[in-house]
Amino acid sequence: MKKLLILGAGTAGTMVANKLYHTLDPDEWKITIVDQEETHYYQPGFLFIPFGIYGKTDVIKPKRNFIPAGVEMIVSTIEMIEPEANRVRIARDNRYLDYDYLVIATGTAPHPEETPGLEGDEWRKSIHDFYTIDGTMALAKHLRNWQGGRLAVNIVDLPYKCPVAPLEFIFLADWYFHEKGMRDKVELSLVTPLPGAFTKPRAAKLLGNTLEDKNINIVPDFYIERVDPAAKKLISYEEETVEYDLLVTIPVNMGAPVIGKSGLGDDLNFVPVDKHTFLSKQFDNIFALGDAANLPTSKAGSVAHFAVDIFTQNFPRYVEGLEMLEEFDGHANCYIESGFGKGILIDFNYDVEPLPGKFPLPGIGPFSLLQESEMNHWGKMMFRWMYWNILLKGKEMPITAKMSMAGKWA
Amino acid sequence: MSANELTQISVELDADGFLVNPDDWNRDIAIQLAAELGIELTDRHWQVIDFCRKDFKETGSVPTLRRITKVGGVPTKELYKLFPKGPAKKVAKVAGLSKPTGCI
Ligand SMILES: Cc1cc2nc3c(=O)[nH]c(=O)nc-3n(C[C@H](O)[C@H](O)[C@H](O)COP(=O)(O)OP(=O)(O)OC[C@H]3O[C@@H](n4cnc5c(N)ncnc54)[C@H](O)[C@@H]3O)c2cc1C
């Protein structure tokens, strides 16, 4: 029996388990998946919780519901990867798990402790985050009673998962305060290390205009060094300051500490891989997928989905000693909530920036690209159902893994 | 793409002032690229430039400020003193590397 070990049962790991369980011969392969959590979180839903659009029960389901019966699932913290010995040590019973092939899908998580002043006395009081379930629940509670003032959304550093989420948060905040009849009591600012609202030029321009239309300030090129929680100030490396009453931070996003400890990560604990095949640059029986990999594209569920499609086509060939045929192009596809029941859709890859046009989605679309529409908002809301019922289970989605130019105006 | 005339040497720069061909780079060109940004290169600047070039060769990507600090050993605060206003971009420019992507 050959052993495939998957680390992390989040978006990417769960899809890999489902897809490969149905492709690999069960008489020849034993698949095991390890995760520290019993619960699967639908992270895109965290965005909606602070505004009361979703509650906790909308974003959680037991992980086991999504793992095929023939795949062994172990709930435990992963303590150490020993690539030279082809084994992994887990906390539960101090066990070792041997493998022939290893898939690392341990994702990325926010690390507020990396920025001085974030995690002190004001944490979850005047300083909040929405990238974790506890954070987003606490923020929801705080916003319900907040009387207004200066709300700053700060991106600490790049890369961070779902690059559009901070923008969406601020668009939704604008809508939320509007509905509550207190928009005039709230000053909204996006404080970002980027030179504008987004990195890619056309999308940055559109999103920048949207911010302006909604009367949201942007403080670009602001690279934060520390927070003064008592004075409620952000301080940059250039000693510029931004004052706030309520800070919503996107802390430094890092790969799992176990990746660093095991000598498999870069300076942010992301695994260096080939950007077309996800094969580790260090070991020829290790792959890294999803947010855990150091790919030069967005860290997003959609990217994980396209990446898994490519990987699971290649893997059966690779283990037979054949060449990997499919090459990942960095395809990302993101619905951006822009508030007031509308959304914007962007679709891009390593080489092509988000372009305007129509996005054809058979049976459902078309959606308008790089332009606000109500349809795009419904696309985003519908996505939760698709995530739980189609995507995670590894079923076919009506969208190609590689980016298509169809409908785009170049 | 335009061929920008520098004082002594002529190299091709892109619209944002980055070297088109990284192989064109040498230390004299770095001095001139820095001068165009109003920076006079000291030993400390060179330490940063040398680290970035070495790191780029090894990893294939332009190092982030965090990486220059953690691995290259020059504190971020100092990077802002050495290359004021957007050090990531300026270091890449002077070191003859491609524009940092910001990875999104
Ligand atoms: C607020 C927010 C909004 C988002 N919105 C969108 C969106 O609109 N569209 C989109 O495409 N993407 C969105 N994303 C991003 C998306 O959720 C992630 O990119 C996706 O979940 C990545 O999948 P993954 O499998 O790589 O990581 P994850 O799904 O995070 O899974 C990693 C798993 O590894 C486990 N793990 C880590 N370390 C260990 C350890 N040491 N031992 C055991 N287990 C471990 C974790 O418990 C976790 O289950 C959003 C994310 C957030 C936070």
Coordinates of C-alpha atoms and ligand atoms in Angstrom, one line a residue:
Chain A
M1 CA 0.0 0.0 0.0
K2 CA 1.2 3.5 -0.9
K3 CA 0.5 6.2 1.6
L4 CA -0.7 9.7 0.8
L5 CA -0.7 12.0 3.8
I6 CA -2.6 15.3 3.7
L7 CA -1.8 18.0 6.3
G8 CA -4.8 20.3 6.9
A9 CA -8.4 19.7 6.2
G10 CA -9.4 23.2 5.2
T11 CA -10.6 24.2 1.7
A12 CA -7.6 22.8 -0.2
G13 CA -6.9 19.6 1.8
T14 CA -10.6 18.6 1.8
M15 CA -10.9 19.0 -1.9
V16 CA -7.7 17.0 -2.5
A17 CA -9.0 14.2 -0.3
N18 CA -12.2 14.0 -2.2
K19 CA -10.8 14.2 -5.6
L20 CA -7.9 11.7 -5.1
Y21 CA -10.1 9.3 -3.2
H22 CA -12.1 8.9 -6.4
T23 CA -9.2 8.7 -8.7
L24 CA -6.6 6.6 -6.9
D25 CA -7.1 2.8 -6.6
P26 CA -8.3 2.1 -3.0
D27 CA -6.5 -1.2 -3.1
E28 CA -3.2 0.5 -3.7
W29 CA -3.5 3.7 -1.8
K30 CA -4.2 4.6 1.8
I31 CA -5.2 8.3 2.2
T32 CA -4.9 10.0 5.6
I33 CA -5.8 13.6 6.5
V34 CA -4.9 15.5 9.7
D35 CA -6.3 18.7 11.1
Q36 CA -6.3 20.2 14.6
E37 CA -9.9 21.3 14.3
E38 CA -13.2 19.3 14.3
T39 CA -15.0 22.2 12.7
H40 CA -14.7 23.5 9.1
Y41 CA -15.1 27.2 8.9
Y42 CA -16.5 28.9 5.7
Q43 CA -14.0 31.8 6.0
P44 CA -15.5 34.0 3.3
G45 CA -18.6 34.2 5.6
F46 CA -16.5 35.8 8.3
L47 CA -16.8 39.0 6.3
F48 CA -20.6 39.2 6.8
I49 CA -20.7 38.4 10.5
P50 CA -19.8 41.9 11.9
F51 CA -22.8 43.4 10.0
G52 CA -25.3 40.8 11.2
I53 CA -25.7 39.4 7.7
Y54 CA -24.5 35.9 8.7
G55 CA -24.3 34.3 12.2
K56 CA -21.9 31.7 13.5
T57 CA -24.1 28.8 12.5
D58 CA -24.0 29.9 8.8
V59 CA -20.2 29.4 8.6
I60 CA -19.6 26.2 10.5
K61 CA -20.0 22.5 9.7
P62 CA -18.3 19.4 11.0
K63 CA -15.2 18.6 8.9
R64 CA -16.0 14.9 9.0
N65 CA -19.1 15.6 6.8
F66 CA -16.8 16.4 4.0
I67 CA -14.2 13.6 4.3
P68 CA -15.0 10.4 2.3
A69 CA -15.5 7.4 4.5
G70 CA -12.5 5.6 3.0
V71 CA -10.1 8.3 4.0
E72 CA -8.7 8.2 7.5
M73 CA -9.2 11.5 9.3
I74 CA -7.2 12.3 12.4
V75 CA -7.9 15.3 14.6
S76 CA -4.7 16.4 16.1
T77 CA -2.1 19.2 16.0
I78 CA 0.8 18.5 13.6
E79 CA 4.0 18.9 15.6
M80 CA 6.8 18.3 13.2
I81 CA 7.4 17.3 9.6
E82 CA 10.5 15.2 9.1
P83 CA 11.0 15.2 5.3
E84 CA 14.3 13.3 5.4
A85 CA 12.5 10.4 7.2
N86 CA 9.2 10.7 5.2
R87 CA 7.2 11.0 8.4
V88 CA 5.2 13.5 10.4
R89 CA 4.8 13.7 14.2
I90 CA 1.4 14.6 15.6
A91 CA 0.5 15.6 19.1
R92 CA -2.1 12.9 19.6
D93 CA -0.4 10.0 21.4
N94 CA 2.9 11.4 20.1
R95 CA 2.3 9.3 17.0
Y96 CA 4.4 9.2 13.8
L97 CA 2.6 9.0 10.5
D98 CA 4.7 7.7 7.6
Y99 CA 4.1 8.7 4.0
D100 CA 5.2 8.1 0.5
Y101 CA 3.7 11.4 -0.7
L102 CA 2.9 14.4 1.4
V103 CA 0.4 17.3 0.6
I104 CA 0.8 20.3 2.8
A105 CA -2.4 22.4 3.0
T106 CA -2.1 24.0 6.4
G107 CA -3.2 27.4 5.1
T108 CA -2.3 30.8 6.6
A109 CA -3.4 32.5 9.8
P110 CA -3.3 36.1 11.2
H111 CA -0.4 36.8 13.6
P112 CA -1.3 40.0 15.6
E113 CA 1.6 39.4 18.0
E114 CA 4.0 40.3 15.1
T115 CA 3.0 44.0 15.4
P116 CA 3.8 45.8 18.7
G117 CA 0.7 47.2 20.4
L118 CA -1.9 45.1 18.6
E119 CA -2.5 42.4 21.1
G120 CA -2.4 44.3 24.4
D121 CA -5.2 45.6 26.7
E122 CA -7.2 47.1 23.8
W123 CA -7.4 43.8 21.8
R124 CA -11.0 43.0 21.1
K125 CA -12.0 46.4 22.7
S126 CA -10.9 49.2 20.4
I127 CA -8.8 46.9 18.2
H128 CA -10.5 44.1 16.3
D129 CA -10.0 41.6 13.5
F130 CA -12.4 39.6 11.3
Y131 CA -10.1 36.9 10.0
T132 CA -10.9 34.5 12.8
I133 CA -14.2 33.3 14.1
D134 CA -13.7 34.7 17.6
G135 CA -12.5 38.0 16.1
T136 CA -15.4 38.4 13.8
M137 CA -18.0 37.5 16.5
A138 CA -16.4 40.0 18.9
L139 CA -16.5 42.7 16.2
A140 CA -20.2 42.0 15.5
K141 CA -21.0 42.6 19.1
H142 CA -18.9 45.7 19.3
L143 CA -20.4 47.3 16.2
R144 CA -24.0 46.7 17.5
N145 CA -23.4 49.3 20.2
W146 CA -20.7 51.5 18.6
Q147 CA -21.7 55.1 18.7
G148 CA -19.5 56.2 15.7
G149 CA -16.2 57.9 15.3
R150 CA -13.1 57.2 13.2
L151 CA -13.0 53.6 11.9
A152 CA -9.6 52.6 10.4
V153 CA -9.1 49.4 8.5
N154 CA -5.4 48.6 8.4
I155 CA -3.5 46.1 6.3
V156 CA -0.3 45.3 8.2
D157 CA 1.7 43.6 5.4
L158 CA 1.5 41.5 2.2
P159 CA 0.6 38.9 1.4
Y160 CA -2.6 38.3 3.2
K161 CA -5.4 36.0 2.3
C162 CA -8.3 37.2 0.2
P163 CA -6.8 40.5 -0.9
V164 CA -10.1 42.1 -1.5
A165 CA -11.6 41.3 1.9
P166 CA -10.5 44.6 3.6
L167 CA -12.1 46.6 0.8
E168 CA -15.3 44.6 1.0
F169 CA -15.3 45.1 4.8
I170 CA -15.1 48.9 4.4
F171 CA -17.8 48.9 1.6
L172 CA -20.1 46.9 3.8
A173 CA -19.4 49.1 6.8
D174 CA -20.4 52.1 4.7
W175 CA -23.7 50.4 3.9
Y176 CA -24.2 49.2 7.5
F177 CA -23.8 52.6 9.0
H178 CA -25.9 54.1 6.3
E179 CA -28.8 51.7 7.1
K180 CA -28.4 52.5 10.8
G181 CA -28.8 56.2 10.0
M182 CA -25.3 57.1 11.4
R183 CA -23.1 57.2 8.4
D184 CA -22.5 60.9 9.1
K185 CA -21.1 60.0 12.5
V186 CA -18.5 57.6 11.0
E187 CA -15.2 58.4 9.2
L188 CA -14.0 55.5 7.2
S189 CA -10.3 55.0 6.2
L190 CA -8.4 52.3 4.5
V191 CA -4.8 52.4 5.7
T192 CA -2.7 50.2 3.4
P193 CA 1.0 49.5 2.5
L194 CA -0.1 49.4 -1.2
P195 CA 0.2 52.4 -3.4
G196 CA -3.6 52.3 -4.0
A197 CA -6.8 50.2 -3.4
F198 CA -5.4 47.1 -5.2
T199 CA -2.1 46.1 -6.9
K200 CA -3.3 45.5 -10.4
P201 CA -3.7 48.8 -12.2
R202 CA -7.2 48.6 -13.8
A203 CA -8.8 47.1 -10.7
A204 CA -7.0 49.6 -8.5
K205 CA -8.4 52.5 -10.5
L206 CA -12.0 51.2 -10.4
L207 CA -11.8 50.3 -6.7
G208 CA -10.2 53.6 -5.9
N209 CA -13.0 55.5 -7.6
T210 CA -15.6 53.4 -5.7
L211 CA -13.9 54.3 -2.4
E212 CA -14.1 58.0 -3.4
D213 CA -17.7 57.8 -4.4
K214 CA -18.5 56.3 -1.0
N215 CA -16.6 59.0 0.8
I216 CA -14.0 56.5 2.2
N217 CA -10.5 57.9 2.7
I218 CA -7.5 55.9 1.6
V219 CA -4.1 56.3 3.2
P220 CA -1.7 54.5 0.8
D221 CA 2.0 53.6 1.2
F222 CA 1.5 53.3 4.9
Y223 CA 3.7 50.5 6.3
I224 CA 2.9 50.1 10.0
E225 CA 5.5 49.6 12.6
R226 CA 3.4 49.7 15.7
V227 CA 0.2 50.7 17.4
D228 CA 0.0 53.0 20.3
P229 CA -3.2 51.5 21.9
A230 CA -3.5 54.1 24.6
A231 CA -3.3 57.1 22.3
K232 CA -5.3 55.1 19.6
K233 CA -2.7 55.7 16.9
L234 CA -1.1 53.8 14.1
I235 CA 2.5 54.6 13.6
S236 CA 4.4 53.8 10.4
Y237 CA 8.1 53.2 9.8
E238 CA 8.3 56.7 8.6
E239 CA 6.8 58.0 11.8
E240 CA 3.5 59.0 10.1
T241 CA 0.5 58.6 12.3
V242 CA -3.2 57.8 11.8
E243 CA -5.6 58.2 14.7
Y244 CA -8.6 56.0 15.1
D245 CA -11.4 55.3 17.6
L246 CA -12.0 51.8 16.3
L247 CA -9.2 49.8 14.5
V248 CA -10.0 46.8 12.4
T249 CA -6.6 45.2 11.6
I250 CA -5.6 42.6 9.0
P251 CA -2.6 41.3 11.0
V252 CA 0.5 39.8 9.3
N253 CA -0.6 36.5 7.7
M254 CA 1.8 33.7 8.1
G255 CA 2.0 30.0 7.2
A256 CA 1.7 27.4 10.0
P257 CA 4.5 27.6 12.5
V258 CA 5.1 23.9 12.1
I259 CA 6.2 24.6 8.5
G260 CA 8.9 27.0 9.7
K261 CA 10.0 24.6 12.6
S262 CA 10.4 21.8 10.1
G263 CA 12.6 23.8 7.8
L264 CA 10.2 23.8 5.0
G265 CA 9.2 27.5 4.9
D266 CA 10.3 30.9 3.8
D267 CA 10.5 33.9 6.1
L268 CA 6.7 33.9 6.5
N269 CA 6.5 30.1 6.8
F270 CA 5.1 29.6 3.3
V271 CA 6.4 26.6 1.4
P272 CA 8.5 27.4 -1.7
V273 CA 7.0 25.4 -4.6
D274 CA 7.0 25.4 -8.4
K275 CA 4.3 27.9 -9.4
H276 CA 2.9 25.7 -12.1
T277 CA 2.9 22.2 -10.4
F278 CA 3.1 22.9 -6.7
L279 CA 6.0 20.5 -6.2
S280 CA 8.2 21.5 -3.3
K281 CA 11.5 23.0 -4.4
Q282 CA 13.2 20.9 -1.7
F283 CA 11.6 17.5 -1.8
D284 CA 10.3 15.5 -4.8
N285 CA 7.5 13.8 -2.8
I286 CA 6.1 16.9 -1.2
F287 CA 3.5 19.2 -2.7
A288 CA 2.0 22.4 -1.1
L289 CA -1.5 23.7 -2.1
G290 CA -3.7 26.5 -1.1
D291 CA -2.6 29.4 1.1
A292 CA 0.3 27.3 2.5
A293 CA 2.3 27.6 -0.8
N294 CA 4.3 30.7 -1.6
L295 CA 2.7 31.2 -5.0
P296 CA 2.8 34.7 -6.6
T297 CA -1.0 35.0 -6.9
S298 CA -3.8 35.7 -4.5
K299 CA -4.3 33.5 -1.4
A300 CA -7.9 32.7 -1.9
G301 CA -10.3 29.8 -1.9
S302 CA -10.9 30.2 -5.7
V303 CA -7.2 29.9 -6.3
A304 CA -7.0 26.8 -4.1
H305 CA -9.9 25.3 -6.1
F306 CA -8.2 25.8 -9.5
A307 CA -4.9 24.7 -8.1
V308 CA -6.4 21.4 -6.7
D309 CA -8.1 20.7 -10.1
I310 CA -4.7 20.9 -11.8
F311 CA -2.8 19.0 -9.1
T312 CA -5.3 16.1 -8.9
Q313 CA -5.0 15.7 -12.7
N314 CA -1.2 15.6 -12.5
F315 CA -0.7 13.5 -9.4
P316 CA -1.7 10.1 -10.7
R317 CA 0.7 10.7 -13.6
Y318 CA 3.5 11.9 -11.4
V319 CA 3.4 8.8 -9.2
E320 CA 3.7 6.6 -12.3
G321 CA 6.8 8.5 -13.2
L322 CA 5.1 10.4 -16.0
E323 CA 5.5 14.0 -16.8
M324 CA 3.0 16.4 -15.2
L325 CA 0.9 17.8 -18.2
E326 CA -1.2 20.5 -16.7
E327 CA 0.3 23.8 -15.7
F328 CA -1.3 26.2 -13.2
D329 CA -1.6 29.7 -14.5
G330 CA -2.3 31.5 -11.2
H331 CA -6.1 31.8 -12.0
A332 CA -8.1 33.7 -9.4
N333 CA -11.7 34.7 -9.5
C334 CA -13.1 36.9 -6.7
Y335 CA -16.5 38.4 -6.0
I336 CA -16.1 41.8 -4.3
E337 CA -19.0 42.9 -2.2
S338 CA -19.4 46.6 -2.7
G339 CA -22.4 47.2 -0.4
F340 CA -26.1 48.1 -1.0
G341 CA -26.7 44.7 -2.5
K342 CA -24.1 45.0 -5.2
G343 CA -20.9 43.3 -6.1
I344 CA -17.9 43.5 -8.5
L345 CA -16.3 40.4 -10.1
I346 CA -12.6 40.1 -11.0
D347 CA -11.0 37.3 -12.9
F348 CA -7.2 37.2 -13.5
N349 CA -4.0 35.1 -13.5
Y350 CA -0.2 35.4 -13.2
D351 CA 0.0 37.3 -16.5
V352 CA -3.4 38.9 -17.1
E353 CA -4.7 41.6 -14.8
P354 CA -8.4 41.9 -14.1
L355 CA -10.1 43.2 -17.2
P356 CA -13.7 44.5 -17.8
G357 CA -16.2 42.5 -19.8
K358 CA -18.7 39.6 -19.2
F359 CA -17.8 36.4 -17.3
P360 CA -19.7 33.5 -18.8
L361 CA -20.7 30.9 -16.2
P362 CA -22.8 28.2 -17.9
G363 CA -26.2 27.7 -16.3
I364 CA -25.9 30.7 -14.0
G365 CA -24.1 33.7 -15.5
P366 CA -23.1 35.9 -17.2
F367 CA -21.6 38.1 -14.5
S368 CA -20.2 41.6 -15.3
L369 CA -16.5 41.9 -14.8
L370 CA -14.8 44.9 -13.1
Q371 CA -18.2 46.6 -12.8
E372 CA -20.8 46.8 -10.0
S373 CA -24.0 44.7 -10.4
E374 CA -26.7 43.1 -8.3
M375 CA -26.0 39.8 -10.0
N376 CA -22.5 39.8 -8.7
H377 CA -23.8 40.2 -5.2
W378 CA -26.0 37.2 -5.7
G379 CA -23.1 35.3 -7.1
K380 CA -21.2 35.9 -3.8
M381 CA -24.2 34.9 -1.6
M382 CA -24.8 31.8 -3.7
F383 CA -21.2 30.8 -3.3
R384 CA -21.7 29.6 0.3
W385 CA -24.1 26.9 -0.9
M386 CA -21.8 26.0 -3.7
Y387 CA -18.9 25.8 -1.3
W388 CA -20.5 23.4 1.1
N389 CA -22.4 21.3 -1.5
I390 CA -20.2 21.2 -4.6
L391 CA -16.7 22.6 -4.1
L392 CA -15.6 20.9 -0.9
K393 CA -16.9 17.6 -2.0
G394 CA -14.7 17.8 -5.1
K395 CA -17.6 17.8 -7.5
E396 CA -17.3 19.5 -10.9
M397 CA -17.9 23.3 -10.9
P398 CA -18.9 25.0 -14.2
I399 CA -15.7 27.0 -14.3
T400 CA -12.4 26.1 -15.8
A401 CA -9.2 25.8 -13.8
K402 CA -7.3 27.9 -16.3
M403 CA -8.3 31.5 -16.9
S404 CA -10.2 32.1 -20.1
M405 CA -10.2 35.3 -22.2
A406 CA -13.8 34.7 -23.3
G407 CA -15.9 37.8 -22.7
K408 CA -13.0 39.9 -21.5
W409 CA -12.3 43.2 -23.2
A410 CA -8.5 43.3 -23.5
Chain B
M1 CA 10.3 51.2 -23.4
S2 CA 12.8 54.0 -23.7
A3 CA 16.5 54.2 -23.6
N4 CA 17.3 56.6 -20.9
E5 CA 20.6 58.4 -21.1
L6 CA 22.5 58.3 -17.9
T7 CA 25.5 60.4 -17.4
Q8 CA 28.1 58.0 -18.7
I9 CA 26.4 54.7 -19.4
S10 CA 23.4 54.1 -21.5
V11 CA 21.0 51.3 -20.4
E12 CA 17.5 50.6 -21.3
L13 CA 14.9 51.4 -18.5
D14 CA 11.2 50.7 -18.5
A15 CA 8.5 53.3 -17.9
D16 CA 8.9 53.1 -14.2
G17 CA 12.7 53.4 -14.3
F18 CA 13.5 49.7 -13.7
L19 CA 16.3 48.0 -15.7
V20 CA 14.8 46.2 -18.7
N21 CA 17.6 43.7 -18.8
P22 CA 18.9 42.7 -15.3
D23 CA 22.2 41.6 -16.9
D24 CA 23.0 45.2 -17.7
W25 CA 23.5 45.9 -14.0
N26 CA 26.8 46.8 -12.5
R27 CA 28.0 48.8 -9.5
D28 CA 28.4 52.0 -11.5
I29 CA 24.9 51.8 -12.9
A30 CA 23.7 51.2 -9.3
I31 CA 25.4 54.4 -8.2
Q32 CA 23.7 56.4 -11.0
L33 CA 20.3 54.8 -10.5
A34 CA 20.6 55.8 -6.8
A35 CA 21.7 59.3 -7.7
E36 CA 18.6 59.7 -9.8
L37 CA 16.6 58.9 -6.6
G38 CA 18.7 61.4 -4.7
I39 CA 20.5 58.7 -2.8
E40 CA 24.2 58.5 -2.2
L41 CA 25.2 54.9 -1.6
T42 CA 27.0 54.1 1.6
D43 CA 28.4 50.7 2.8
R44 CA 25.1 50.1 4.5
H45 CA 23.2 50.7 1.2
W46 CA 25.5 48.2 -0.5
Q47 CA 24.9 45.6 2.2
V48 CA 21.2 45.8 1.4
I49 CA 21.8 45.8 -2.4
D50 CA 24.1 42.9 -2.3
F51 CA 21.7 40.9 -0.1
C52 CA 18.8 41.6 -2.5
R53 CA 20.8 40.5 -5.5
K54 CA 22.0 37.3 -3.9
D55 CA 18.6 36.5 -2.5
F56 CA 17.0 37.1 -5.9
K57 CA 19.4 34.7 -7.5
E58 CA 18.6 32.1 -5.0
T59 CA 14.8 32.4 -4.7
G60 CA 13.8 33.9 -8.0
S61 CA 11.8 36.7 -6.4
V62 CA 12.5 40.2 -5.1
P63 CA 12.8 40.1 -1.3
T64 CA 10.2 41.8 0.8
L65 CA 11.1 44.4 3.4
R66 CA 10.3 41.8 6.1
R67 CA 12.7 39.4 4.4
I68 CA 15.5 42.0 4.1
T69 CA 15.1 42.7 7.8
K70 CA 14.8 39.1 9.0
V71 CA 17.3 37.4 6.6
G72 CA 19.4 40.3 5.4
G73 CA 19.8 41.7 8.9
V74 CA 18.9 45.4 8.2
P75 CA 16.1 46.7 10.4
T76 CA 13.0 48.0 8.6
K77 CA 13.3 51.3 10.2
E78 CA 16.8 51.7 8.8
L79 CA 15.6 50.7 5.4
Y80 CA 13.2 53.7 5.5
K81 CA 16.2 55.9 6.4
L82 CA 18.4 54.5 3.6
F83 CA 15.8 54.5 0.9
P84 CA 13.2 57.0 2.0
K85 CA 9.6 56.8 0.8
G86 CA 8.9 53.3 -0.5
P87 CA 12.2 51.4 0.2
A88 CA 10.9 48.1 -1.4
K89 CA 10.6 49.7 -4.8
K90 CA 13.7 51.8 -4.5
V91 CA 16.0 49.0 -3.4
A92 CA 14.7 46.8 -6.3
K93 CA 15.3 49.6 -8.7
V94 CA 18.9 50.3 -7.6
A95 CA 19.7 46.6 -7.3
G96 CA 18.6 46.1 -10.9
L97 CA 15.8 43.7 -10.0
S98 CA 12.3 43.6 -11.4
K99 CA 9.5 45.6 -9.8
P100 CA 8.2 43.9 -6.6
T101 CA 4.8 42.3 -7.3
G102 CA 3.3 42.7 -3.9
C103 CA 2.0 39.2 -4.6
I104 CA -1.6 39.8 -5.2
Ligands
LIG1 C1 -12.5 37.1 6.0 C2 -12.2 36.2 4.9 C3 -12.8 36.3 3.7 C4 -12.5 35.5 2.6 N1 -13.2 35.6 1.4 C5 -12.9 34.9 0.3 C6 -13.6 35.0 -0.9 O1 -14.6 35.7 -1.0 N2 -13.3 34.2 -1.9 C7 -12.2 33.3 -1.8 O2 -11.9 32.7 -2.8 N3 -11.5 33.2 -0.7 C8 -11.8 33.9 0.4 N4 -11.1 33.8 1.6 C9 -9.9 33.0 1.6 C10 -10.2 31.5 1.8 O3 -11.0 31.2 2.9 C11 -8.8 30.8 1.9 O4 -8.0 31.2 0.9 C12 -9.0 29.2 1.8 O5 -9.7 28.8 2.9 C13 -7.6 28.6 1.8 O6 -7.7 27.2 1.9 P1 -6.5 26.4 2.6 O7 -7.0 25.0 2.5 O8 -5.2 26.7 1.9 O9 -6.4 26.9 4.1 P2 -7.5 26.7 5.2 O10 -8.9 26.5 4.6 O11 -7.3 27.9 6.1 O12 -7.1 25.4 6.0 C14 -6.0 25.2 6.7 C15 -6.2 24.1 7.7 O13 -5.0 23.6 8.3 C16 -5.2 23.4 9.6 N5 -3.9 23.5 10.3 C17 -3.0 24.5 10.3 N6 -1.9 24.3 11.0 C18 -2.1 23.1 11.6 C19 -1.4 22.3 12.5 N7 -0.2 22.6 13.0 N8 -1.9 21.1 12.9 C20 -3.1 20.6 12.4 N9 -3.9 21.4 11.6 C21 -3.4 22.6 11.2 C22 -6.2 24.4 10.1 O14 -6.9 24.0 11.2 C23 -7.1 24.5 8.8 O15 -8.2 23.7 8.9 C24 -11.4 34.6 2.7 C25 -10.8 34.4 3.9 C26 -11.1 35.2 5.0 C27 -10.4 35.1 6.3

